[in-house]
PDB file of C-alpha atoms in Angstrom:
ATOM      1  CA  MET A   1      -4.654  -4.024  62.258  1.00 94.00           C
ATOM      2  CA  VAL A   2      -8.201  -2.847  61.678  1.00 98.00           C
ATOM      3  CA  LYS A   3      -8.630   0.565  60.086  1.00 98.00           C
ATOM      4  CA  VAL A   4     -10.955   3.004  61.802  1.00 99.00           C
ATOM      5  CA  PHE A   5     -12.319   5.588  59.372  1.00 99.00           C
ATOM      6  CA  ILE A   6     -13.638   8.811  60.869  1.00 99.00           C
ATOM      7  CA  ILE A   7     -16.017  10.620  58.511  1.00 98.00           C
ATOM      8  CA  ASN A   8     -15.211  14.314  58.725  1.00 98.00           C
ATOM      9  CA  LEU A   9     -15.976  17.300  56.511  1.00 97.00           C
ATOM     10  CA  LYS A  10     -12.812  19.039  55.381  1.00 94.00           C
ATOM     11  CA  ARG A  11     -14.222  22.400  56.511  1.00 95.00           C
ATOM     12  CA  SER A  12     -15.084  21.074  59.993  1.00 95.00           C
ATOM     13  CA  LYS A  13     -11.748  21.828  61.645  1.00 95.00           C
ATOM     14  CA  ASP A  14     -13.191  22.019  65.159  1.00 96.00           C
ATOM     15  CA  ARG A  15     -14.673  18.547  64.857  1.00 96.00           C
ATOM     16  CA  TYR A  16     -11.411  17.217  63.436  1.00 97.00           C
ATOM     17  CA  ASN A  17      -9.418  18.648  66.331  1.00 97.00           C
ATOM     18  CA  ALA A  18     -11.897  17.418  68.939  1.00 96.00           C
ATOM     19  CA  MET A  19     -11.923  13.898  67.515  1.00 97.00           C
ATOM     20  CA  HIS A  20      -8.144  13.859  67.138  1.00 97.00           C
ATOM     21  CA  SER A  21      -7.879  14.737  70.827  1.00 98.00           C
ATOM     22  CA  ARG A  22     -10.305  11.969  71.821  1.00 98.00           C
ATOM     23  CA  ILE A  23      -8.324   9.413  69.822  1.00 98.00           C
ATOM     24  CA  ALA A  24      -5.053  10.505  71.428  1.00 98.00           C
ATOM     25  CA  THR A  25      -6.582  10.182  74.894  1.00 98.00           C
ATOM     26  CA  LEU A  26      -8.000   6.756  74.046  1.00 98.00           C
ATOM     27  CA  LEU A  27      -4.639   5.440  72.833  1.00 98.00           C
ATOM     28  CA  ASP A  28      -2.805   6.895  75.814  1.00 98.00           C
ATOM     29  CA  THR A  29      -5.279   5.238  78.172  1.00 98.00           C
ATOM     30  CA  TYR A  30      -5.307   1.894  76.340  1.00 98.00           C
ATOM     31  CA  PRO A  31      -1.877   1.540  74.647  1.00 98.00           C
ATOM     32  CA  PHE A  32      -2.645  -1.995  73.412  1.00 97.00           C
ATOM     33  CA  LEU A  33      -5.118  -0.495  70.931  1.00 98.00           C
ATOM     34  CA  ARG A  34      -2.156   0.860  68.948  1.00 97.00           C
ATOM     35  CA  GLU A  35      -1.489  -2.741  67.883  1.00 97.00           C
ATOM     36  CA  VAL A  36      -5.134  -3.356  66.989  1.00 97.00           C
ATOM     37  CA  LEU A  37      -6.555  -0.174  65.440  1.00 98.00           C
ATOM     38  CA  GLU A  38      -5.282   2.277  62.848  1.00 98.00           C
ATOM     39  CA  PHE A  39      -7.195   5.564  62.821  1.00 98.00           C
ATOM     40  CA  GLU A  40      -7.661   7.492  59.587  1.00 98.00           C
ATOM     41  CA  PHE A  41      -9.792  10.539  58.815  1.00 98.00           C
ATOM     42  CA  PHE A  42     -11.985  10.179  55.738  1.00 98.00           C
ATOM     43  CA  GLU A  43     -12.999  13.344  53.909  1.00 98.00           C
ATOM     44  CA  ALA A  44     -16.800  13.353  53.906  1.00 97.00           C
ATOM     45  CA  ILE A  45     -18.824  14.110  50.796  1.00 97.00           C
ATOM     46  CA  ASP A  46     -19.823  17.758  51.250  1.00 96.00           C
ATOM     47  CA  ALA A  47     -23.390  18.711  50.331  1.00 95.00           C
ATOM     48  CA  LYS A  48     -22.615  22.430  50.513  1.00 94.00           C
ATOM     49  CA  ALA A  49     -19.927  21.945  47.872  1.00 92.00           C
ATOM     50  CA  LYS A  50     -22.418  19.891  45.816  1.00 93.00           C
ATOM     51  CA  GLU A  51     -20.056  16.900  45.906  1.00 94.00           C
ATOM     52  CA  HIS A  52     -23.019  14.544  46.196  1.00 94.00           C
ATOM     53  CA  LYS A  53     -23.847  15.371  42.567  1.00 92.00           C
ATOM     54  CA  ARG A  54     -21.200  12.801  41.573  1.00 95.00           C
ATOM     55  CA  PHE A  55     -23.532  10.112  42.884  1.00 94.00           C
ATOM     56  CA  GLU A  56     -26.711  11.233  41.109  1.00 92.00           C
ATOM     57  CA  LYS A  57     -26.993   7.946  39.192  1.00 93.00           C
ATOM     58  CA  HIS A  58     -27.835   6.235  42.484  1.00 93.00           C
ATOM     59  CA  TYR A  59     -30.670   8.581  43.389  1.00 92.00           C
ATOM     60  CA  ASN A  60     -34.175   7.852  42.108  1.00 87.00           C
ATOM     61  CA  HIS A  61     -36.108  11.047  42.823  1.00 84.00           C
ATOM     62  CA  HIS A  62     -39.522   9.840  41.665  1.00 86.00           C
ATOM     63  CA  LEU A  63     -39.329   6.485  43.435  1.00 88.00           C
ATOM     64  CA  CYS A  64     -38.183   8.249  46.589  1.00 89.00           C
ATOM     65  CA  VAL A  65     -41.228  10.552  46.566  1.00 88.00           C
ATOM     66  CA  LEU A  66     -43.532   7.644  45.721  1.00 86.00           C
ATOM     67  CA  LEU A  67     -42.289   5.385  48.543  1.00 87.00           C
ATOM     68  CA  ARG A  68     -41.334   7.954  51.196  1.00 88.00           C
ATOM     69  CA  GLY A  69     -43.595  10.865  50.372  1.00 86.00           C
ATOM     70  CA  LYS A  70     -40.614  13.207  50.207  1.00 88.00           C
ATOM     71  CA  VAL A  71     -37.197  13.582  48.633  1.00 90.00           C
ATOM     72  CA  LEU A  72     -33.835  12.914  50.221  1.00 94.00           C
ATOM     73  CA  SER A  73     -32.215  16.183  51.266  1.00 94.00           C
ATOM     74  CA  GLU A  74     -28.802  17.124  49.890  1.00 95.00           C
ATOM     75  CA  GLY A  75     -27.336  16.410  53.312  1.00 96.00           C
ATOM     76  CA  GLU A  76     -28.914  12.956  53.392  1.00 96.00           C
ATOM     77  CA  LEU A  77     -27.553  12.201  49.926  1.00 97.00           C
ATOM     78  CA  ALA A  78     -24.062  13.354  50.929  1.00 97.00           C
ATOM     79  CA  CYS A  79     -24.200  11.256  54.094  1.00 97.00           C
ATOM     80  CA  PHE A  80     -25.259   8.188  52.105  1.00 97.00           C
ATOM     81  CA  ALA A  81     -22.462   8.859  49.602  1.00 98.00           C
ATOM     82  CA  SER A  82     -19.837   9.016  52.369  1.00 98.00           C
ATOM     83  CA  HIS A  83     -20.835   5.674  53.862  1.00 99.00           C
ATOM     84  CA  TYR A  84     -21.318   4.106  50.426  1.00 98.00           C
ATOM     85  CA  THR A  85     -17.781   5.112  49.433  1.00 98.00           C
ATOM     86  CA  LEU A  86     -16.372   3.511  52.574  1.00 99.00           C
ATOM     87  CA  TRP A  87     -18.336   0.317  51.917  1.00 99.00           C
ATOM     88  CA  GLN A  88     -16.707   0.222  48.493  1.00 99.00           C
ATOM     89  CA  LYS A  89     -13.300   0.731  50.081  1.00 98.00           C
ATOM     90  CA  CYS A  90     -13.922  -2.066  52.598  1.00 99.00           C
ATOM     91  CA  ALA A  91     -15.003  -4.448  49.825  1.00 99.00           C
ATOM     92  CA  GLN A  92     -12.150  -3.509  47.471  1.00 98.00           C
ATOM     93  CA  GLU A  93      -9.427  -3.787  50.115  1.00 98.00           C
ATOM     94  CA  ASP A  94     -11.062  -6.991  51.387  1.00 98.00           C
ATOM     95  CA  LYS A  95     -10.381  -6.058  54.997  1.00 98.00           C
ATOM     96  CA  PRO A  96     -12.742  -5.362  57.897  1.00 98.00           C
ATOM     97  CA  CYS A  97     -12.974  -1.807  59.159  1.00 99.00           C
ATOM     98  CA  ILE A  98     -14.703   0.396  61.695  1.00 99.00           C
ATOM     99  CA  ILE A  99     -16.588   3.456  60.486  1.00 99.00           C
ATOM    100  CA  LEU A 100     -17.201   6.356  62.859  1.00 98.00           C
ATOM    101  CA  GLU A 101     -18.741   9.773  62.487  1.00 97.00           C
ATOM    102  CA  ASP A 102     -16.886  12.716  63.957  1.00 96.00           C
ATOM    103  CA  ASP A 103     -19.441  13.524  66.662  1.00 94.00           C
ATOM    104  CA  VAL A 104     -18.887  10.509  68.906  1.00 97.00           C
ATOM    105  CA  CYS A 105     -17.117   9.979  72.210  1.00 97.00           C
ATOM    106  CA  PHE A 106     -15.537   6.702  73.286  1.00 98.00           C
ATOM    107  CA  SER A 107     -17.195   5.043  76.263  1.00 97.00           C
ATOM    108  CA  GLU A 108     -15.298   3.310  79.044  1.00 97.00           C
ATOM    109  CA  HIS A 109     -16.261   0.007  77.411  1.00 97.00           C
ATOM    110  CA  PHE A 110     -14.824   0.844  73.985  1.00 98.00           C
ATOM    111  CA  ALA A 111     -11.359  -0.711  74.268  1.00 98.00           C
ATOM    112  CA  GLN A 112     -12.411  -4.135  75.535  1.00 97.00           C
ATOM    113  CA  GLY A 113     -15.607  -4.174  73.497  1.00 97.00           C
ATOM    114  CA  VAL A 114     -13.963  -3.415  70.173  1.00 98.00           C
ATOM    115  CA  LEU A 115     -11.266  -6.005  70.861  1.00 97.00           C
ATOM    116  CA  GLU A 116     -13.954  -8.677  71.231  1.00 96.00           C
ATOM    117  CA  ILE A 117     -15.756  -7.518  68.081  1.00 98.00           C
ATOM    118  CA  VAL A 118     -12.730  -7.578  65.764  1.00 97.00           C
ATOM    119  CA  GLN A 119     -11.960 -11.109  66.957  1.00 94.00           C
ATOM    120  CA  SER A 120     -15.513 -12.304  66.252  1.00 95.00           C
ATOM    121  CA  ASN A 121     -16.961 -13.830  63.085  1.00 94.00           C
ATOM    122  CA  TYR A 122     -19.724 -11.239  62.785  1.00 97.00           C
ATOM    123  CA  GLU A 123     -19.923  -9.211  59.581  1.00 97.00           C
ATOM    124  CA  TYR A 124     -21.617  -6.128  61.033  1.00 98.00           C
ATOM    125  CA  VAL A 125     -21.835  -4.834  64.597  1.00 98.00           C
ATOM    126  CA  ARG A 126     -23.230  -1.464  65.597  1.00 98.00           C
ATOM    127  CA  LEU A 127     -21.250   0.222  68.363  1.00 98.00           C
ATOM    128  CA  MET A 128     -24.318   2.152  69.534  1.00 97.00           C
ATOM    129  CA  ALA A 129     -27.951   2.874  68.694  1.00 94.00           C
ATOM    130  CA  LEU A 130     -29.877   6.114  68.969  1.00 91.00           C
ATOM    131  CA  HIS A 131     -33.063   4.414  70.154  1.00 82.00           C
ATOM    132  CA  THR A 132     -33.387   2.447  73.372  1.00 84.00           C
ATOM    133  CA  LEU A 133     -33.529  -1.207  72.381  1.00 89.00           C
ATOM    134  CA  LYS A 134     -36.423  -2.976  74.072  1.00 86.00           C
ATOM    135  CA  SER A 135     -36.553  -6.048  71.859  1.00 85.00           C
ATOM    136  CA  TYR A 136     -33.420  -8.118  71.351  1.00 90.00           C
ATOM    137  CA  LYS A 137     -31.902 -11.567  71.727  1.00 90.00           C
ATOM    138  CA  PRO A 138     -28.552 -12.657  73.161  1.00 90.00           C
ATOM    139  CA  THR A 139     -25.811 -14.056  70.940  1.00 92.00           C
ATOM    140  CA  SER A 140     -22.958 -16.444  71.635  1.00 90.00           C
ATOM    141  CA  MET A 141     -20.959 -13.410  72.770  1.00 93.00           C
ATOM    142  CA  PRO A 142     -22.096 -11.932  76.112  1.00 91.00           C
ATOM    143  CA  HIS A 143     -21.760  -8.273  75.094  1.00 94.00           C
ATOM    144  CA  ILE A 144     -23.381  -8.434  71.652  1.00 96.00           C
ATOM    145  CA  ILE A 145     -27.121  -8.673  71.048  1.00 95.00           C
ATOM    146  CA  SER A 146     -29.240  -9.306  67.965  1.00 95.00           C
ATOM    147  CA  THR A 147     -32.252  -7.112  67.242  1.00 95.00           C
ATOM    148  CA  THR A 148     -34.868  -6.507  64.574  1.00 94.00           C
ATOM    149  CA  GLN A 149     -35.711  -3.130  66.077  1.00 94.00           C
ATOM    150  CA  ILE A 150     -34.945   0.165  64.359  1.00 93.00           C
ATOM    151  CA  CYS A 151     -31.667   1.504  65.780  1.00 95.00           C
ATOM    152  CA  SER A 152     -31.207   4.705  63.729  1.00 94.00           C
ATOM    153  CA  GLY A 153     -28.034   6.708  63.286  1.00 94.00           C
ATOM    154  CA  THR A 154     -24.682   5.854  61.736  1.00 96.00           C
ATOM    155  CA  GLN A 155     -22.451   6.989  64.587  1.00 97.00           C
ATOM    156  CA  GLY A 156     -20.254   3.914  64.533  1.00 98.00           C
ATOM    157  CA  TYR A 157     -20.116   0.322  63.330  1.00 99.00           C
ATOM    158  CA  TYR A 158     -17.780  -2.563  62.564  1.00 99.00           C
ATOM    159  CA  LEU A 159     -18.038  -3.955  59.030  1.00 99.00           C
ATOM    160  CA  THR A 160     -16.443  -6.860  57.177  1.00 99.00           C
ATOM    161  CA  PRO A 161     -16.025  -7.116  53.385  1.00 99.00           C
ATOM    162  CA  SER A 162     -18.908  -9.611  53.161  1.00 98.00           C
ATOM    163  CA  GLY A 163     -21.200  -7.196  54.990  1.00 98.00           C
ATOM    164  CA  ALA A 164     -20.028  -4.306  52.817  1.00 99.00           C
ATOM    165  CA  ARG A 165     -20.766  -6.239  49.628  1.00 99.00           C
ATOM    166  CA  LYS A 166     -24.296  -7.000  50.818  1.00 98.00           C
ATOM    167  CA  PHE A 167     -24.905  -3.329  51.634  1.00 99.00           C
ATOM    168  CA  LEU A 168     -23.599  -2.341  48.200  1.00 98.00           C
ATOM    169  CA  ALA A 169     -25.602  -4.956  46.310  1.00 98.00           C
ATOM    170  CA  TYR A 170     -28.926  -3.519  47.448  1.00 96.00           C
ATOM    171  CA  ALA A 171     -27.919   0.154  47.441  1.00 96.00           C
ATOM    172  CA  ARG A 172     -27.740   0.722  43.710  1.00 94.00           C
ATOM    173  CA  LYS A 173     -30.668   3.123  44.089  1.00 94.00           C
ATOM    174  CA  TRP A 174     -30.966   5.375  47.137  1.00 96.00           C
ATOM    175  CA  ILE A 175     -34.499   5.832  48.372  1.00 94.00           C
ATOM    176  CA  PHE A 176     -34.123   5.988  52.145  1.00 95.00           C
ATOM    177  CA  PRO A 177     -31.580   7.792  54.366  1.00 96.00           C
ATOM    178  CA  VAL A 178     -28.510   5.629  54.896  1.00 98.00           C
ATOM    179  CA  ASP A 179     -29.282   4.761  58.529  1.00 97.00           C
ATOM    180  CA  ASP A 180     -32.825   3.700  57.623  1.00 96.00           C
ATOM    181  CA  TYR A 181     -31.413   1.553  54.822  1.00 97.00           C
ATOM    182  CA  MET A 182     -28.865  -0.078  57.120  1.00 98.00           C
ATOM    183  CA  ASP A 183     -31.676  -1.011  59.525  1.00 97.00           C
ATOM    184  CA  MET A 184     -33.488  -2.856  56.688  1.00 97.00           C
ATOM    185  CA  PHE A 185     -31.826  -6.223  57.320  1.00 97.00           C
ATOM    186  CA  TYR A 186     -34.730  -7.926  55.552  1.00 96.00           C
ATOM    187  CA  ILE A 187     -33.701  -6.171  52.322  1.00 96.00           C
ATOM    188  CA  HIS A 188     -29.892  -6.509  52.262  1.00 97.00           C
ATOM    189  CA  LYS A 189     -29.627  -9.589  54.550  1.00 96.00           C
ATOM    190  CA  VAL A 190     -27.135  -7.943  56.935  1.00 97.00           C
ATOM    191  CA  TRP A 191     -28.467  -8.739  60.401  1.00 96.00           C
ATOM    192  CA  ILE A 192     -28.393  -6.057  63.087  1.00 97.00           C
ATOM    193  CA  LEU A 193     -26.003  -6.836  65.923  1.00 97.00           C
ATOM    194  CA  VAL A 194     -25.346  -4.244  68.610  1.00 97.00           C
ATOM    195  CA  SER A 195     -22.671  -3.999  71.271  1.00 97.00           C
ATOM    196  CA  MET A 196     -24.154  -3.832  74.767  1.00 95.00           C
ATOM    197  CA  PRO A 197     -23.283  -1.756  76.655  1.00 94.00           C
ATOM    198  CA  TYR A 198     -22.725   0.819  73.922  1.00 97.00           C
ATOM    199  CA  LEU A 199     -19.109   1.531  73.016  1.00 98.00           C
ATOM    200  CA  LEU A 200     -19.842   5.079  71.875  1.00 98.00           C
ATOM    201  CA  ALA A 201     -21.811   8.093  73.035  1.00 95.00           C
ATOM    202  CA  GLU A 202     -22.996  10.927  70.838  1.00 89.00           C
ATOM    203  CA  ASP A 203     -21.442  14.360  71.257  1.00 82.00           C
ATOM    204  CA  GLN A 204     -24.127  16.859  72.236  1.00 70.00           C
ATOM    205  CA  THR A 205     -23.166  19.266  69.463  1.00 59.00           C
ATOM    206  CA  SER A 206     -25.371  18.831  66.399  1.00 48.00           C
ATOM    207  CA  THR A 207     -23.929  17.126  63.354  1.00 52.00           C
ATOM    208  CA  ASP A 208     -23.073  19.157  60.269  1.00 54.00           C
ATOM    209  CA  ILE A 209     -22.733  16.234  57.880  1.00 49.00           C
ATOM    210  CA  SER A 210     -26.407  15.566  57.167  1.00 48.00           C
ATOM    211  CA  ASP A 211     -29.839  17.055  57.565  1.00 59.00           C
ATOM    212  CA  ARG A 212     -33.250  15.467  57.427  1.00 53.00           C
ATOM    213  CA  ALA A 213     -35.814  16.583  54.883  1.00 53.00           C
ATOM    214  CA  GLU A 214     -38.789  17.747  56.940  1.00 55.00           C
ATOM    215  CA  ILE A 215     -41.274  18.247  54.085  1.00 57.00           C
ATOM    216  CA  LYS A 216     -44.495  16.398  54.915  1.00 62.00           C
ATOM    217  CA  ALA A 217     -46.183  14.144  52.396  1.00 58.00           C
ATOM    218  CA  LYS A 218     -49.463  15.401  50.958  1.00 62.00           C
ATOM    219  CA  GLY A 219     -52.235  14.040  48.785  1.00 65.00           C
ATOM    220  CA  LEU A 220     -51.380  11.020  46.661  1.00 75.00           C
ATOM    221  CA  THR A 221     -47.793  10.798  47.950  1.00 76.00           C
ATOM    222  CA  LYS A 222     -49.119  10.400  51.491  1.00 79.00           C
ATOM    223  CA  ILE A 223     -51.230   7.456  50.337  1.00 81.00           C
ATOM    224  CA  THR A 224     -48.396   5.774  48.418  1.00 86.00           C
ATOM    225  CA  ARG A 225     -46.063   6.318  51.382  1.00 84.00           C
ATOM    226  CA  GLU A 226     -48.459   4.526  53.741  1.00 88.00           C
ATOM    227  CA  ILE A 227     -48.897   1.665  51.271  1.00 88.00           C
ATOM    228  CA  SER A 228     -45.102   1.390  50.999  1.00 86.00           C
ATOM    229  CA  ARG A 229     -44.690   1.484  54.770  1.00 88.00           C
ATOM    230  CA  PHE A 230     -47.294  -1.247  55.258  1.00 89.00           C
ATOM    231  CA  GLY A 231     -45.728  -3.361  52.522  1.00 88.00           C
ATOM    232  CA  LEU A 232     -42.287  -3.131  54.131  1.00 90.00           C
ATOM    233  CA  GLN A 233     -43.713  -4.082  57.530  1.00 90.00           C
ATOM    234  CA  VAL A 234     -45.378  -7.166  56.050  1.00 92.00           C
ATOM    235  CA  TYR A 235     -42.186  -8.127  54.191  1.00 89.00           C
ATOM    236  CA  LYS A 236     -40.142  -7.681  57.376  1.00 91.00           C
ATOM    237  CA  PHE A 237     -42.573  -9.862  59.331  1.00 90.00           C
ATOM    238  CA  LEU A 238     -42.482 -12.626  56.730  1.00 90.00           C
ATOM    239  CA  PHE A 239     -38.696 -12.433  56.467  1.00 91.00           C
ATOM    240  CA  CYS A 240     -38.271 -12.805  60.228  1.00 88.00           C
ATOM    241  CA  LEU A 241     -40.732 -15.690  60.185  1.00 87.00           C
ATOM    242  CA  THR A 242     -38.816 -17.610  57.512  1.00 87.00           C
ATOM    243  CA  HIS A 243     -35.218 -16.567  58.173  1.00 84.00           C
ATOM    244  CA  PHE A 244     -34.616 -17.273  61.844  1.00 71.00           C
ATOM    245  CA  LYS A 245     -30.910 -16.957  62.540  1.00 72.00           C
ATOM    246  CA  LYS A 246     -29.034 -17.847  65.708  1.00 68.00           C
ATOM    247  CA  PHE A 247     -25.807 -15.962  66.400  1.00 66.00           C
TER     248      PHE A 247
END
């Protein structure tokens, strides 16, 4: 059995009920999933309740401003903390898991697609991407592709303990939003694999778990941000050049 954790704020009862209904429908439609998946709601770290303050040791305010030109919002910190906690749980229990946010819908491909993923040897597979992927390569599995493109979002992904440990090892300090960090395969060495077609679709209602800091960089921070961005692009290019991997 593979645990499926749904990240949900305790105060978001409507989202809980909606997701609970979607899960029930999924299991009624595909009964065999009851023998494969075990769904469990995970109480998200709540920024409004200042719960993210427990993770302050991970946040480097000055480095964040220097490299990004702006701080991480409280919502972004809480979102990172929620996923970080589940990575720890995956590593500690030494069992693969699936992590979902509570604003997703299951596509018609979910049941068969997730069955193939949990039987694979891959350590991390995204179940969807927010951006349209124009650059990717096939893998040994017909419905999973490899990409170096930015995918964005943390709506849903499959993760093994080895993948979780790699994420954790390079996330001692939080500088970027969690989805940006997860896309930085050249930093944490967790390659981006994506299920195609997507196994999830995003609910049209806006999320209430995180918010993006919209403050624009000015002056010196704008310069340091651009230097950082260029440096990361060069590092990514060199990494891809020297770390070709065939899946």
